[in-house]
């Protein structure tokens, strides 16, 4: 039986959520409910759509010039088994790097994570951990609040370690299925301001970040 992922969205070209040009998969479902979460529409586990690991692997493998894939959400660790399978399947054909955001802490995943979560962590190159904390909002590379940490789990991107105090890589827009969508780590209040500006022009938007 094919493994299925419950996804909120994917992009085949993003350069603001990890090093280089990346595919991004936003999974659907997160039970953390952080105040100020920029993706509340991705919290319900019954939302989004189902897509097989095989289909996602083909989409990313056939996209042009991708250096790797980023997992965001929602909470990727809730679907760790399927994401580990996606990594193994794509790496049979391309040496993609894998970058993942999670609300869990790395040490908790290592000490008391499920076998699938431990396997997923073992396959990642970079893990950004910790929930978004509104009171600790910060404009930092790959992070929206100061409590979040970047862990380089392989040697692949260790040269980025001295850049962690740099600001976020910014936001990108893309059109998909007739909708304007954004991706990246936004400043506080961006979501509401953007929605209101776009409404002035009757532009349908969907928004996404961390
Ligand atoms: S900020 Fe991240 S960890 Fe927190 S509720 Fe939103 S998706 Fe979940």
XYZ file of C-alpha atoms and ligand atoms in Angstrom:
218
model
C 0.000 0.000 0.000
C 1.263 3.453 -0.909
C 2.270 5.757 1.923
C 0.281 8.977 1.955
C 1.160 12.380 3.391
C -1.466 14.879 4.512
C -0.132 18.075 2.987
C -1.177 21.702 3.182
C 0.858 22.842 0.207
C 4.090 22.331 -1.691
C 6.357 24.564 -3.741
C 8.864 23.493 -6.359
C 10.997 26.648 -6.130
C 11.744 28.490 -2.904
C 14.935 30.298 -1.918
C 13.953 31.690 1.492
C 13.445 28.569 3.620
C 16.914 27.059 3.771
C 20.127 27.141 1.740
C 19.880 27.349 -2.047
C 16.869 26.708 -4.243
C 14.573 24.263 -2.485
C 11.355 22.372 -2.833
C 9.130 22.916 0.189
C 6.484 20.649 1.656
C 4.115 22.147 4.235
C 2.427 19.301 6.060
C -1.074 19.636 7.466
C -1.661 19.266 11.198
C -0.065 20.618 14.357
C -1.382 20.186 17.900
C 0.756 22.925 19.438
C -1.468 25.988 18.761
C 1.231 28.579 19.466
C -0.265 32.064 19.941
C 0.675 34.133 16.891
C 1.208 31.063 14.680
C 1.484 32.337 11.118
C -0.184 29.237 9.692
C -3.259 28.507 11.812
C -4.979 27.062 8.736
C -2.374 24.295 8.815
C -3.117 23.248 12.399
C -6.248 21.066 11.868
C -5.323 17.471 11.056
C -8.380 17.041 8.875
C -7.465 19.925 6.534
C -5.221 19.984 3.480
C -5.103 17.147 0.975
C -3.579 13.698 0.666
C -0.705 12.999 -1.677
C 1.386 9.849 -1.942
C 5.079 9.779 -1.113
C 5.722 8.468 -4.636
C 3.927 11.386 -6.263
C 5.721 13.962 -4.109
C 9.081 12.330 -4.790
C 8.437 12.545 -8.549
C 7.392 16.188 -8.293
C 10.569 17.181 -6.450
C 12.856 14.983 -8.552
C 11.476 16.467 -11.780
C 11.714 20.090 -10.622
C 14.610 22.102 -12.052
C 17.780 22.912 -10.154
C 16.648 21.993 -6.643
C 19.413 21.670 -4.083
C 17.150 20.087 -1.530
C 13.805 19.959 0.182
C 12.457 21.752 3.254
C 9.722 20.370 5.502
C 7.518 22.883 7.263
C 3.943 22.986 8.433
C 2.035 22.200 10.421
C 4.309 19.841 12.332
C 6.544 17.605 10.203
C 7.329 15.325 13.168
C 3.648 14.280 13.241
C 4.224 12.542 9.901
C 7.803 11.460 10.493
C 7.474 7.967 9.044
C 6.175 9.193 5.688
C 8.733 12.016 5.497
C 11.597 9.608 6.227
C 10.300 7.436 3.394
C 10.221 10.482 1.101
C 13.853 11.253 1.942
C 14.998 7.702 1.283
C 13.048 7.530 -1.987
C 14.418 10.787 -3.411
C 17.970 10.083 -2.281
C 17.941 6.913 -4.372
C 18.035 9.270 -7.365
C 19.407 12.649 -6.224
C 21.648 13.792 -3.417
C 19.104 16.294 -2.068
C 19.722 18.019 1.242
C 16.893 18.002 3.808
C 15.962 20.902 6.087
C 13.133 20.691 8.616
C 11.247 23.014 10.949
C 9.709 21.547 14.091
C 8.051 22.766 17.279
C 9.740 19.917 19.198
C 13.178 20.269 20.779
C 15.978 18.204 19.287
C 16.952 16.661 22.633
C 13.348 15.552 23.264
C 13.162 13.929 19.844
C 16.438 12.097 20.438
C 15.579 10.992 23.979
C 11.881 10.274 23.785
C 10.797 10.572 20.172
C 9.081 7.734 18.341
C 11.307 5.414 16.278
C 10.068 7.214 13.144
C 10.926 10.644 14.592
C 14.403 9.437 15.523
C 14.871 8.052 12.032
C 13.722 11.322 10.444
C 16.145 13.324 12.597
C 18.968 10.970 11.591
C 18.294 11.702 7.899
C 18.189 15.518 8.125
C 20.947 17.980 7.325
C 19.439 20.903 9.263
C 16.745 21.040 11.945
C 15.272 24.327 13.199
C 13.614 23.465 16.508
C 11.282 25.017 19.054
C 7.815 26.528 18.813
C 7.153 30.100 17.712
C 6.937 32.334 20.818
C 5.305 35.645 20.009
C 6.903 37.478 22.969
C 10.320 36.460 21.670
C 9.693 37.601 18.098
C 12.980 38.132 16.263
C 14.046 38.647 12.673
C 16.698 35.931 12.411
C 17.884 33.613 9.690
C 15.247 30.850 9.329
C 13.643 31.747 12.686
C 10.708 33.860 13.801
C 11.483 33.871 17.531
C 14.706 33.964 19.518
C 14.070 30.675 21.348
C 14.290 28.701 18.098
C 17.621 27.036 17.352
C 19.373 25.886 14.182
C 21.045 22.477 14.395
C 23.446 21.396 11.672
C 23.042 17.625 11.791
C 25.403 16.849 8.908
C 28.503 18.619 7.606
C 26.685 19.835 4.539
C 25.825 23.377 5.657
C 28.206 23.910 8.573
C 29.615 26.983 6.798
C 26.266 28.686 7.491
C 26.874 28.462 11.252
C 28.485 31.910 11.485
C 25.521 33.497 9.659
C 22.844 32.658 12.218
C 22.556 36.210 13.541
C 21.752 37.497 10.047
C 18.155 38.535 9.322
C 15.609 36.252 7.686
C 16.018 35.465 3.995
C 12.847 37.479 3.326
C 9.614 36.477 1.659
C 8.802 35.136 -1.774
C 5.562 35.137 -3.718
C 4.344 32.612 -6.231
C 1.193 32.043 -8.248
C -0.315 28.600 -7.924
C -3.738 27.504 -9.150
C -4.746 31.121 -9.694
C -3.813 32.188 -6.167
C -1.018 34.429 -4.940
C 0.873 32.614 -2.174
C 3.728 33.705 0.004
C 6.496 31.807 1.729
C 9.229 32.657 4.200
C 9.449 33.874 7.773
C 7.256 36.999 7.972
C 7.529 40.006 10.298
C 4.862 40.349 12.993
C 1.558 41.522 11.562
C 2.568 40.807 7.968
C -0.185 38.321 7.344
C -2.988 40.734 8.229
C -1.421 43.697 6.386
C -0.798 41.623 3.268
C -4.328 40.234 3.237
C -5.793 43.693 3.616
C -3.634 45.164 0.805
C -4.460 42.327 -1.558
C -8.155 42.658 -0.772
C -7.978 46.220 -2.123
C -7.182 44.721 -5.522
C -9.533 41.723 -5.257
C -6.532 39.384 -5.380
C -7.164 35.955 -3.909
C -4.321 34.977 -1.632
C -3.128 32.085 0.349
C -0.321 32.511 2.820
C 2.264 30.281 4.260
C 5.326 30.333 6.345
C 7.166 28.431 9.015
S 3.956 28.042 14.948
Fe 4.525 25.994 14.148
S 4.581 24.696 15.990
Fe 3.389 26.516 16.534
S 1.215 26.030 16.114
Fe 2.042 27.016 14.278
S 2.711 25.309 12.981
Fe 2.498 24.483 15.068
